Coordinates of C-alpha atoms in Angstrom, one line a residue:
X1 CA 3.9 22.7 -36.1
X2 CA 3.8 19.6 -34.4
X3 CA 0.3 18.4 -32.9
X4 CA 1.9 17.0 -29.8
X5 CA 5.3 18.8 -28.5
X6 CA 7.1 17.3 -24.8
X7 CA 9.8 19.6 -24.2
X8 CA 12.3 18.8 -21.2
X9 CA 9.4 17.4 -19.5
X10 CA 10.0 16.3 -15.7
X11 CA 8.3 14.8 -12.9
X12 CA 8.6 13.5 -9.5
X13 CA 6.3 12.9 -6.6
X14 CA 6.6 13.2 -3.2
X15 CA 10.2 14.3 -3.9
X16 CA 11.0 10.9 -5.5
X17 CA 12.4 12.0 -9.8
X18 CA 10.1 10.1 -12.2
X19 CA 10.9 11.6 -15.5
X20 CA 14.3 14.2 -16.4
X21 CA 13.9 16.0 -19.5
X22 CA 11.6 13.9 -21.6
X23 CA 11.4 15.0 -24.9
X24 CA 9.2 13.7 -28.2
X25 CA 6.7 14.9 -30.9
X26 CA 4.5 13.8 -32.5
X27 CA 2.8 14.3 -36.2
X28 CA -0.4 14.5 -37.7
X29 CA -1.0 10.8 -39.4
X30 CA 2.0 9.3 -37.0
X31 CA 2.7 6.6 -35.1
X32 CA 5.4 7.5 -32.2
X33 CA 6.5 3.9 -30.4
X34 CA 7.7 4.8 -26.7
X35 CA 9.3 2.0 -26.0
X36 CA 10.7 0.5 -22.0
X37 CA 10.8 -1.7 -19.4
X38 CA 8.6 -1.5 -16.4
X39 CA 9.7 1.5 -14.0
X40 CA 11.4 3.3 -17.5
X41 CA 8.5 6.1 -17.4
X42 CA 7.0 5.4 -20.6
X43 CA 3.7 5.3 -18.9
X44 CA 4.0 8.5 -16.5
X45 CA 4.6 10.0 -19.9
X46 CA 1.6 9.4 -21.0
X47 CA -0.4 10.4 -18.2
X48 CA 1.5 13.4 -18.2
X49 CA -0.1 14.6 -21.6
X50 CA -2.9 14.1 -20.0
X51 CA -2.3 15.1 -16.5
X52 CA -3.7 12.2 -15.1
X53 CA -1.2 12.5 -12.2
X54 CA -1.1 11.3 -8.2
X55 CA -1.4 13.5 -5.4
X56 CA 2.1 15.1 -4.7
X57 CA 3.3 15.0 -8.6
X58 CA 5.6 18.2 -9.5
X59 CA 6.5 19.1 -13.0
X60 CA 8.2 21.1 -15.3
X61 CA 8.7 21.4 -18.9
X62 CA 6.3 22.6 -21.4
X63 CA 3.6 20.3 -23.3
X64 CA 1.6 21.6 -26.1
X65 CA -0.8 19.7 -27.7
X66 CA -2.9 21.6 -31.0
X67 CA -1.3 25.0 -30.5
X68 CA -2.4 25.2 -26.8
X69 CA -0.4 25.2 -23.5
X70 CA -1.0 22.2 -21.7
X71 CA 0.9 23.0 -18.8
X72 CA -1.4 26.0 -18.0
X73 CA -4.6 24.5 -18.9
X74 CA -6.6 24.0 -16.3
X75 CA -8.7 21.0 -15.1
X76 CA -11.9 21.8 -16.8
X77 CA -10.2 22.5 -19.9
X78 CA -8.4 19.7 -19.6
X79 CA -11.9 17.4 -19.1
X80 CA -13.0 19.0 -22.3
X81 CA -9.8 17.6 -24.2
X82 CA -10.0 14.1 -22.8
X83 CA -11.5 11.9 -24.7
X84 CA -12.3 14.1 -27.5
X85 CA -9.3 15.3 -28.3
X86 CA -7.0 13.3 -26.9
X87 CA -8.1 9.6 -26.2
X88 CA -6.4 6.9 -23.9
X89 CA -6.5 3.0 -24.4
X90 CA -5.7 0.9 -21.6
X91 CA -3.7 -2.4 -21.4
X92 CA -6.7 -4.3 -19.5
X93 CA -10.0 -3.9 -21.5
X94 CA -11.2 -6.1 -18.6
X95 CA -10.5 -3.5 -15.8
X96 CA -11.5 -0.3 -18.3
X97 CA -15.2 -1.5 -18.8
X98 CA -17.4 -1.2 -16.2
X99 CA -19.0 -5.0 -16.0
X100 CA -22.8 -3.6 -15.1
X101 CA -23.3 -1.5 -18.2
X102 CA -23.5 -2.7 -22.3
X103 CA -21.1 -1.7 -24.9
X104 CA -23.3 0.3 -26.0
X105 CA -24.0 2.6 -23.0
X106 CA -19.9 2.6 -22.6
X107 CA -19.6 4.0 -26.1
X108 CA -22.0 6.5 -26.2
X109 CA -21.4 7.6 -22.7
X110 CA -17.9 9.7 -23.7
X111 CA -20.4 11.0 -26.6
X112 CA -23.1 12.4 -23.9
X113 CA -20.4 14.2 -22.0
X114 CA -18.6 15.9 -24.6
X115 CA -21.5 16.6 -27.4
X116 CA -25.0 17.6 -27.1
X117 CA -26.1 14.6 -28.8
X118 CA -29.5 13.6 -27.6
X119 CA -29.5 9.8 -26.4
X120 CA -30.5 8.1 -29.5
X121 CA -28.1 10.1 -31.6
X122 CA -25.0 9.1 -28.9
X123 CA -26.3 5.3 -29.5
X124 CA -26.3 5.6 -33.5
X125 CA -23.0 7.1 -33.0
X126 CA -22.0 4.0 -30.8
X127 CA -22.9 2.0 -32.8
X128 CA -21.0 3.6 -35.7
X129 CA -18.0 3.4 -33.8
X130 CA -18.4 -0.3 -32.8
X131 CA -18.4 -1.0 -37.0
X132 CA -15.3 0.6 -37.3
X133 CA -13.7 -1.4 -35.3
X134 CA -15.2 -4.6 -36.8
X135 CA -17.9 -5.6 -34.2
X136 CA -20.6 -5.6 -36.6
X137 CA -24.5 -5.2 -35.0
X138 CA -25.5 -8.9 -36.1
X139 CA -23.1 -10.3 -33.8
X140 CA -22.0 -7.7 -31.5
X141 CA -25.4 -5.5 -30.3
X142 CA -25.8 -2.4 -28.5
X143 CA -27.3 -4.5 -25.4
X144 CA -23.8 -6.9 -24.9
X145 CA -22.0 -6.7 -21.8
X146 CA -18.5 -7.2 -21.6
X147 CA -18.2 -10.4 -19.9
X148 CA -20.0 -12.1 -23.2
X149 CA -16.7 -11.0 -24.9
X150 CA -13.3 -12.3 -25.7
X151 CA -10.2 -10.4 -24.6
X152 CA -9.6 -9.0 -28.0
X153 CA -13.7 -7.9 -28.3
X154 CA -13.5 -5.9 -25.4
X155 CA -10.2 -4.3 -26.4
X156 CA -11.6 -3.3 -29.7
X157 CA -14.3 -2.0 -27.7
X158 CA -12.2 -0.1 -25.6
X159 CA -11.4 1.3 -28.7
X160 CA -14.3 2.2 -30.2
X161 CA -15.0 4.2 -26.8
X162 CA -11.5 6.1 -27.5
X163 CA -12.1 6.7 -31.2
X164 CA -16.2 7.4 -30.9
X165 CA -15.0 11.1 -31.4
X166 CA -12.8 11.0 -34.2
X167 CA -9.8 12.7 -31.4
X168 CA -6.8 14.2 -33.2
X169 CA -4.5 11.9 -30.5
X170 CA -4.7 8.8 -29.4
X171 CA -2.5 7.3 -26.6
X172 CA -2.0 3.2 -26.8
X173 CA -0.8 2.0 -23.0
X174 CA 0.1 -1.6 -24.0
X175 CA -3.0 -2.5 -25.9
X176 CA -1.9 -5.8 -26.4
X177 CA 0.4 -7.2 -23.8
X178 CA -2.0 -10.1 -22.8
X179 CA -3.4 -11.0 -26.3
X180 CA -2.8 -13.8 -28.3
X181 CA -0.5 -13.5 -31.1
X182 CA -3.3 -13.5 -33.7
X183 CA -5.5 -11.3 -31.9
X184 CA -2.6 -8.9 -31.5
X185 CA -2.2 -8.5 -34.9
X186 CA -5.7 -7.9 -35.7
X187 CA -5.5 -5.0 -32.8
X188 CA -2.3 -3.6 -34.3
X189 CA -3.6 -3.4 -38.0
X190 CA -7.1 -1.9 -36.4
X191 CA -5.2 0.8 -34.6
X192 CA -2.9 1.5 -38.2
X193 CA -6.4 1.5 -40.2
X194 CA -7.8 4.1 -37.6
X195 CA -4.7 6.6 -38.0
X196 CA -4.8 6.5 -41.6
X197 CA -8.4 7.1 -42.0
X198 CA -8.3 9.7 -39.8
X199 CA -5.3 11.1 -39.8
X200 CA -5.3 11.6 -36.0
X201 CA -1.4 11.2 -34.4
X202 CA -0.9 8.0 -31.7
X203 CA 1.7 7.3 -29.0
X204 CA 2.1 3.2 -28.8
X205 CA 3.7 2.8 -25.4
X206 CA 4.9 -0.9 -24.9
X207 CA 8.0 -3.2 -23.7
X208 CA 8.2 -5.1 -26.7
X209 CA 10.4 -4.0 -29.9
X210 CA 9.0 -6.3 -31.9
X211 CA 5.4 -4.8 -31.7
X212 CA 6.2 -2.2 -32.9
X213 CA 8.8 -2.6 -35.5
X214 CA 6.8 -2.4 -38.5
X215 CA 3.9 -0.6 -36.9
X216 CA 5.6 2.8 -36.1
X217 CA 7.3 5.5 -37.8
X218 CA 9.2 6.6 -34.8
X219 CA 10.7 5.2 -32.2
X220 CA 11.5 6.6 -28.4
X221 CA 13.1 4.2 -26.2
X222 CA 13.3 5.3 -22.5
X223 CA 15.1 4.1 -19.5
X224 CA 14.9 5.0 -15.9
X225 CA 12.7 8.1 -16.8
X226 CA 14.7 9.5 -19.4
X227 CA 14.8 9.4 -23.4
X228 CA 18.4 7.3 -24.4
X229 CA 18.0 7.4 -27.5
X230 CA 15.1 8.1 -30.7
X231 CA 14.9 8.0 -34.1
X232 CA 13.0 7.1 -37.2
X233 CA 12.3 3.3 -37.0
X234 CA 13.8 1.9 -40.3
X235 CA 17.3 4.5 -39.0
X236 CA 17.3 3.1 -35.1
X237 CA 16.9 -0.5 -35.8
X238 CA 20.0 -0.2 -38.0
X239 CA 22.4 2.2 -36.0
X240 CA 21.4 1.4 -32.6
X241 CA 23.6 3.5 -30.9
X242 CA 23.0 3.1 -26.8
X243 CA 23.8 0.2 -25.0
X244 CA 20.1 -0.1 -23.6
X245 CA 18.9 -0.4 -27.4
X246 CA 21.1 -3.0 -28.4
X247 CA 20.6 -4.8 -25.0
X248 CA 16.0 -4.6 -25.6
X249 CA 16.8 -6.2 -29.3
X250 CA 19.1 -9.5 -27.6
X251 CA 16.7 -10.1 -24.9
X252 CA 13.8 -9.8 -27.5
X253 CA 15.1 -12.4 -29.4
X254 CA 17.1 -14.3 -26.4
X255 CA 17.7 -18.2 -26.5
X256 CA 19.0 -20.0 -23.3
X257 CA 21.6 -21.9 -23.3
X258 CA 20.4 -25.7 -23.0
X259 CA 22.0 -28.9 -21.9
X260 CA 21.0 -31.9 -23.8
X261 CA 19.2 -34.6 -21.9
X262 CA 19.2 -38.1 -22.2
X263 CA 15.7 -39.7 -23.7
X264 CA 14.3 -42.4 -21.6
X265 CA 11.3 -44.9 -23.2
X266 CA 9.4 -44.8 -20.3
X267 CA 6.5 -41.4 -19.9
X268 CA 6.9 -39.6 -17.4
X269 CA 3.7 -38.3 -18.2
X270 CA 0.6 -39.8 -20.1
X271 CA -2.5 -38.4 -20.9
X272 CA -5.1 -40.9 -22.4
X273 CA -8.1 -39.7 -24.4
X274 CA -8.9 -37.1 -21.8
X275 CA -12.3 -35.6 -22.5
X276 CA -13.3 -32.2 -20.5
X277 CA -17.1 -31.4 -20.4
X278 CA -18.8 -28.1 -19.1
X279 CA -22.9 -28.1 -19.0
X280 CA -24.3 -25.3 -20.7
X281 CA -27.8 -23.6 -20.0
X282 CA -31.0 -24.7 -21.5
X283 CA -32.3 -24.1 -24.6
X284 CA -35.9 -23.4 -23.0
X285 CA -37.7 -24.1 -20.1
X286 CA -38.2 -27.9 -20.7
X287 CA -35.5 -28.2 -22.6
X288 CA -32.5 -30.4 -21.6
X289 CA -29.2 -28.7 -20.6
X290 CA -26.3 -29.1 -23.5
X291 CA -22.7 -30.1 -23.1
X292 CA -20.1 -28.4 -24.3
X293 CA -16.7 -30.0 -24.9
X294 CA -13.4 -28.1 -24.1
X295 CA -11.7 -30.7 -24.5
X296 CA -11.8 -33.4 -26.9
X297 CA -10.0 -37.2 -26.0
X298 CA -6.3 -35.6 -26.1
X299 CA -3.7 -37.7 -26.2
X300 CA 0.3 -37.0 -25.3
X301 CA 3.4 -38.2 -23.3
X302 CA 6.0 -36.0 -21.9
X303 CA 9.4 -37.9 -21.4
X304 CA 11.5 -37.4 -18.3
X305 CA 13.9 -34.3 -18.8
X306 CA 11.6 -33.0 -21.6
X307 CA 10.4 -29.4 -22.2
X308 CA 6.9 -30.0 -23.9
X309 CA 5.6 -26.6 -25.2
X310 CA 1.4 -26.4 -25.7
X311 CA 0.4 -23.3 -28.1
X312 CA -3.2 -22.0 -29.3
X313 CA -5.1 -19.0 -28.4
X314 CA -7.4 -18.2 -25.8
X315 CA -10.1 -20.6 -25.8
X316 CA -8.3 -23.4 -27.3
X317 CA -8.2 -25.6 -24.4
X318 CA -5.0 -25.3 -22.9
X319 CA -5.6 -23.8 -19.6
X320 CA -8.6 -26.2 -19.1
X321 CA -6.6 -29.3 -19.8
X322 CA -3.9 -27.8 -17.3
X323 CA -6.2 -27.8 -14.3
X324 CA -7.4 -31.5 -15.4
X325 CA -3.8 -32.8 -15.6
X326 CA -3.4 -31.2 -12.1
X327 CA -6.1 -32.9 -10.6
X328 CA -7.9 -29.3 -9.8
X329 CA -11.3 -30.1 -12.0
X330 CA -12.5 -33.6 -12.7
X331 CA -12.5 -35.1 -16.3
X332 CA -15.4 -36.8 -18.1
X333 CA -13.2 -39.2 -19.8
X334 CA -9.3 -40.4 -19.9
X335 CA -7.3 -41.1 -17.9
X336 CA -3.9 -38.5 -16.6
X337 CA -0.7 -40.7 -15.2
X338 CA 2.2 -39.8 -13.4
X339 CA 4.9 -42.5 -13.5
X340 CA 2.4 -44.9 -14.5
X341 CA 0.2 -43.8 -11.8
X342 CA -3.2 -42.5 -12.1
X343 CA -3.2 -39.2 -10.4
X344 CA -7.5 -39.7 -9.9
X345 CA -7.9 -42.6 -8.0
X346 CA -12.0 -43.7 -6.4
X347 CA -12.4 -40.2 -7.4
X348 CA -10.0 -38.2 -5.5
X349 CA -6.5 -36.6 -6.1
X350 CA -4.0 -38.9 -5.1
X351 CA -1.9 -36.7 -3.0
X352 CA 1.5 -39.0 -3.8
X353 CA 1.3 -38.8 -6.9
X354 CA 0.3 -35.1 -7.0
X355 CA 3.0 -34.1 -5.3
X356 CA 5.6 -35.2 -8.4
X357 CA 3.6 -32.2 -10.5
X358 CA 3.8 -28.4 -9.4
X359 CA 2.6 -25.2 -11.2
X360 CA 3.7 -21.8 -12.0
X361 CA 1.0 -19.3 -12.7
X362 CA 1.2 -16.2 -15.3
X363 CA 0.8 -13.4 -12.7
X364 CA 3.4 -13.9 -10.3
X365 CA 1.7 -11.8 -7.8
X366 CA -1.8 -12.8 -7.8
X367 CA -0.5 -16.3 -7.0
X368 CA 0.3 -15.3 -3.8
X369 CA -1.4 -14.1 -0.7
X370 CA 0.2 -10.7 0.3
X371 CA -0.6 -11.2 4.2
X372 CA 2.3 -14.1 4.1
X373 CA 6.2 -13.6 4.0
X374 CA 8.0 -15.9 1.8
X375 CA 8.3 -18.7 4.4
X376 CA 5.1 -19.4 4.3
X377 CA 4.2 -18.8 0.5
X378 CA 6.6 -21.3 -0.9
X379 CA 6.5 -23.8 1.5
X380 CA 2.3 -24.2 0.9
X381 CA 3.0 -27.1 -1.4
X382 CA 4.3 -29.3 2.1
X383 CA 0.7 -29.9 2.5
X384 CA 0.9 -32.7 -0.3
X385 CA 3.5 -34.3 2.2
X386 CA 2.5 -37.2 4.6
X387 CA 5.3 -36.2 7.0
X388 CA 6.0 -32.8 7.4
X389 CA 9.6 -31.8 7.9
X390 CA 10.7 -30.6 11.1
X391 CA 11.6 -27.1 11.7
X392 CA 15.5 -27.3 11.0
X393 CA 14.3 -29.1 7.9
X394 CA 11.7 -26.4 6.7
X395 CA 14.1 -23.9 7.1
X396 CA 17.0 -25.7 5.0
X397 CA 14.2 -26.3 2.2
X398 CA 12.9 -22.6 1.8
X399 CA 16.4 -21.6 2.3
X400 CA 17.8 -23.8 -0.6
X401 CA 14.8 -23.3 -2.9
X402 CA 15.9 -19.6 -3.0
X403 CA 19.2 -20.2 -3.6
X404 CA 18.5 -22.3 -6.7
X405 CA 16.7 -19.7 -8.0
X406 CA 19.0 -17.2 -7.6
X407 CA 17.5 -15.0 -4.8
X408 CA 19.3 -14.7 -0.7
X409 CA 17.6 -17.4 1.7
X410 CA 16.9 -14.2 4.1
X411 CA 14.5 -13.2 1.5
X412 CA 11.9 -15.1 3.2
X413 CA 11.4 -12.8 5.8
X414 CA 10.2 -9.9 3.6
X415 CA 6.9 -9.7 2.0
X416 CA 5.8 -10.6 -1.7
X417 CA 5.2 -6.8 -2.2
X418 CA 8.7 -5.7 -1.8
X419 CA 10.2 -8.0 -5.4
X420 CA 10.0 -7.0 -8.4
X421 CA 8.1 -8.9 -11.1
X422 CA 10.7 -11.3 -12.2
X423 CA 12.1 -12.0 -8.5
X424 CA 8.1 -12.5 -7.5
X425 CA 8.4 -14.8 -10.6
X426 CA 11.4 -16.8 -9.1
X427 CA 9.7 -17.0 -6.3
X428 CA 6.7 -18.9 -7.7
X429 CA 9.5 -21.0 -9.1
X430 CA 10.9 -21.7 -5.8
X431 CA 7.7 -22.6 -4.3
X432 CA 7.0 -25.4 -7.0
X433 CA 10.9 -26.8 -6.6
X434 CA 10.6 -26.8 -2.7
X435 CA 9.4 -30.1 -2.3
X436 CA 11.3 -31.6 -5.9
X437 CA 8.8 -32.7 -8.3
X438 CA 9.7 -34.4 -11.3
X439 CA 7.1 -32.6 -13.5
X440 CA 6.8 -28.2 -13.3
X441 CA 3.8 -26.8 -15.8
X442 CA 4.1 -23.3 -16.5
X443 CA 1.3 -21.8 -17.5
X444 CA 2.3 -18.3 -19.3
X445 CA 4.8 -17.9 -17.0
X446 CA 7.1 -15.3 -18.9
X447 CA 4.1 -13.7 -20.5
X448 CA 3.5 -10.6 -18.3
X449 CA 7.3 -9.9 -18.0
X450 CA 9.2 -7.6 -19.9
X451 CA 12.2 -8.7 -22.2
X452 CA 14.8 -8.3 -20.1
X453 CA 13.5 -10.2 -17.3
X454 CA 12.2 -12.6 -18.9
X455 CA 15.5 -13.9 -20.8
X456 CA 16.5 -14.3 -17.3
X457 CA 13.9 -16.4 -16.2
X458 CA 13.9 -18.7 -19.1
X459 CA 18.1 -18.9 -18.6
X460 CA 17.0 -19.6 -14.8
X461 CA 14.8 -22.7 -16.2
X462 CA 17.1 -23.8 -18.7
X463 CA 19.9 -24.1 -16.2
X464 CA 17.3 -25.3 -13.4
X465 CA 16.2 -28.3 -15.6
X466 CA 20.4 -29.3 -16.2
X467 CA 20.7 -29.0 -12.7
X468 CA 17.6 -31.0 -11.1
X469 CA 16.5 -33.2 -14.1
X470 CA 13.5 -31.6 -14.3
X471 CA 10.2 -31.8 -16.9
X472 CA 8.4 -29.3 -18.6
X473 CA 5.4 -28.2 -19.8
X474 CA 5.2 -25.0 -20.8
X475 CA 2.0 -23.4 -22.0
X476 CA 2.3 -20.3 -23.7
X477 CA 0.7 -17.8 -26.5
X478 CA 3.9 -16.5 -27.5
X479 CA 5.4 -18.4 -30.0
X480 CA 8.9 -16.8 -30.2
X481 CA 9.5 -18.7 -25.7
X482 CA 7.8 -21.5 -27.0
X483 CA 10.3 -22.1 -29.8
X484 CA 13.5 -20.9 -27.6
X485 CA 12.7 -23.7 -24.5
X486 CA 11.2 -26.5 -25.6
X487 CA 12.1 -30.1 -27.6
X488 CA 8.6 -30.7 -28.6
X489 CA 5.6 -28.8 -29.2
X490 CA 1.4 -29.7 -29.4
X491 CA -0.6 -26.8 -31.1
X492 CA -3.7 -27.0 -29.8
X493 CA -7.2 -25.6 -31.5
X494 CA -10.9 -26.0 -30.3
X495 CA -10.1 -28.7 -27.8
X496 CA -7.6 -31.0 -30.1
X497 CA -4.7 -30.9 -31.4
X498 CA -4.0 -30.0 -34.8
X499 CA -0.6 -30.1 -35.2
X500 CA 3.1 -32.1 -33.0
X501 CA 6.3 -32.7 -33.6
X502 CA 9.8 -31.4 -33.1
X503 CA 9.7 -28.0 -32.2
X504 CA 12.4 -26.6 -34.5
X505 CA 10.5 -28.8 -37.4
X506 CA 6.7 -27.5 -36.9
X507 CA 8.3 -23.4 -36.6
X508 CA 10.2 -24.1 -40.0
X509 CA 7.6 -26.5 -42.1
X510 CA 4.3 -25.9 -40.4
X511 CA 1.6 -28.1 -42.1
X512 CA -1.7 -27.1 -40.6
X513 CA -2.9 -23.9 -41.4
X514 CA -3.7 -23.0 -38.1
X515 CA -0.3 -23.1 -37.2
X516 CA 0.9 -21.1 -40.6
X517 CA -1.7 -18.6 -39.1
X518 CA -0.1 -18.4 -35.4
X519 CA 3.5 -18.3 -37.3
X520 CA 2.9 -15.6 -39.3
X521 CA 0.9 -13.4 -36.3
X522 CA 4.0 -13.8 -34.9
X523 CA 5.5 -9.9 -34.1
X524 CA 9.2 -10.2 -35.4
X525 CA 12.1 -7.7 -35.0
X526 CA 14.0 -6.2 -38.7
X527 CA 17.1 -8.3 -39.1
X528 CA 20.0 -6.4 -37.1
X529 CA 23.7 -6.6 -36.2
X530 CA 22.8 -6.5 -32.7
X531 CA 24.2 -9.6 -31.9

């Protein structure tokens, strides 16, 4: 008997079909991959199992879970079985801590509800939990809260919380979506460590193949709520058999098509030994505060119709040197040139050259304000403009900066809530073309997007940078985007950077070991005949 059994399982709310006749299983010691874009109802699976469902949710099907009914049990029962037996990790370790309490209280506090362990015992059994997942006591006490932790600390703490009880299933909701390559890895061989040693069953839900290809034993991919097609991993990589399948593995692993540019000698953009500095507290009461350096005299050049791709994990730098290239925090050193202009000049952005640099931001959404219609949102970077174009003018701009990237120029009447995430995404595109800059940083642009989507957008770039001449610098984690759009590529570690060159070069001869490292973290799909 299987531990966890969906049969024909379907859902819809308010009326509206989420899921039709979802079916999977799950083993004892196994690792099922449910695998789909956004809207496929991997997720609303999930919560199913659970029955962690909205107001006005109807289903059908049966789900049995240890022997026992699921569909009949009732909502006490069912609080008994969450988090002991069955456990949930979110995508966002961020938004699943509560920022006001330790680790430790967090841990021990599923403990508390579900056991009669007296405090002290539910805090030795935190702790416990926080070992197995590798945040040892020296460096990681009970008495941390989670803002003193990286991204990949708190989600091995949202672990611990999840596996504190030893369940028999564990649900993974995109544990590692916005982790660095590295860190992902390390999350992905915890999580296969934890199922081995305790022979507990987990459902990996994700949009990426390649996270899962040599993590799970079986694979369920689903589209638009239903299962098209499962399998045993090693068997569906190599048969394949639905479009959808075949179509997840090409976008995975999708390379635009790209013109090549003409070099020019000149920079279009220089960076000169540019130093970063942030004050940090002070040792004592007396004592002087101390400096910490994010980043450390950097030197580069991008050349006009470039794509310059910037790697490292969180913490590296990257981000911080983005906001001093744009003029957004002030720099302790160096000097940042547009053109051969300085873009800081007597101590302020100079807003003529600024306007030859625009940015697109990782979450397409919380870029934008959602009281605004389009108009308005794309056209915010006119305030850089000395003369303001006229009405008619305006108009023609917004209308023709949603054109280019591929969306109707009556778009801009409609709200930023009613796109999806890639057209929100070609919106922030078409706000940083509207007023034609020479120079577009992306800053983990593609990142939150799923596979499909996000082949689009970089074929939308590619064929935006033939068409406009444009420059970019494209700052990412994932390494896989990084080598498909860019000629050159900086990988940058503890506020330097450790290793340049050609991209295609540094991906197939890597010489500093830091780079070997982010190579080989690298999640990869089995070789196929997809193409």
């Amino acid at each position: 008997m299987s531990l966890l059994s969906v049969e024909n399982l379907s859902l819809s709310i308010h009326g509206t079909p989420i899921l039709k006749d979802v079916s999977l299983s799950v083993e004892q010691g196994q690792i099922v991959g449910v695998i789909g874009e956004s809207g496929s109802g991997k997720s609303m699976t999930a919560y199913s199992v659970l029955k962690l469902l909205p107001n006005g949710a109807e289903q059908s099907g049966k789900i049995h879970f240890d022997g026992k009914d699921l569909g009949a049990a009732s909502e006490q029962n069912m609080c008994a079985l969450r988090g002991n037996d069955i456990s949930m990790v979110f995508q966002e370790p961020m938004t699943a801590l509560n920022p006001v309490k330790t680790i430790g209280d967090q841990v021990a506090e599923t403990i508390l509800i579900h056991t009669d362990a007296s405090r002290s015992e539910a805090r030795a059994m935190a702790r416990e939990a926080l070992d197995r997942v590798e945040l040892p006591a020296d460096k990681f006490p009970l008495s941390r809260y989670p803002h003193e932790l990286s991204g990949g600390q708190r989600q091995r703490v949202v672990i611990a919380m999840a596996i504190a009880l030893r369940p028999k299933l564990l649900i993974a909701d995109e544990p590692t979506t916005a982790l660095d390559v590295t860190t992902q890895e390390q999350i992905l061989k915890l999580l296969k460590r934890l199922v081995e040693e305790d022979g507990m069953g987990m459902i990996l839900v994700t949009h990426d193949l390649a996270v899962v290809a040599n993590l799970a034993d079986h694979l369920v991919i689903m589209k638009n709520g239903e299962v098209v097609e499962t399998g045993g991993a090693d068997a569906l990589f190599t048969t394949m058999k639905h479009p959808y399948t075949r179509a997840l593995i090409a976008a995975s692993g999708h390379v635009p098509a790209r013109h090549e540019h003409e070099s020019t000698e000149a920079p279009l953009l220089e960076v000169r030994d540019l130093v970063r500095e942030y004050p940090t507290p002070r040792s004592g009461l007396f004592g002087a505060p101390g400096v910490f350096r994010a980043v450390k005299g950097v030197n580069f050049d991008i050349k006009q119709g470039e794509s310059l791709g910037l790697v490292g994990e969180s913490g590296c730098g990257k981000s911080t040197l983005t906001r001093a290239i744009l003029g957004l925090e002030a720099a302790q050193g160096g000097s940042v040139l547009i053109d051969g202009a300085p873009i800081i000049r007597d101590g302020k952005v100079d807003r003529h050259v600024r306007q030859k640099m625009q940015v697109v931001f990782q979450d397409p959404y919380g870029s934008f304000n959602p009281r605004h219609k389009v108009s308005r949102l794309v056209t915010e970077p006119f305030f850089l403009l000395d003369e303001k174009p006229s009405p008619a003018e305006r108009d023609a701009a917004i209308a023709e900066a949603l054109e280019s990237v591929g969306l109707k120029s009556e778009d801009q009447d409609k709200y930023i809530h009613e796109f999806s995430g890639g057209q929100r995404q070609r919106i922030a595109i078409a706000r940083a073309l509207i007023i034609k800059p020479k120079l577009i940083i992306l800053d983990e642009a593609v990142s939150a997007l799923d596979v499909s989507i996000r082949a689009q957008i970089l074929d939308l770039l590619a064929d935006l940078s033939a068409r406009f001449g444009l420059t970019y610098l494209f700052i990412s984690h994932d390494l896989s985007v990084v080598r498909a759009i860019t000629d050159r590529v900086l990988v940058m570690k503890d506020g330097e950077f450790v290793e340049r060159g050609e991209t295609e070069a540094v991906f197939t001869n890597p010489q500093h070991p830091y780079t070997k490292a982010l190579i080989q973290a690298t999640p990869r799909l089995p070789e196929t005949d997809a193409a």
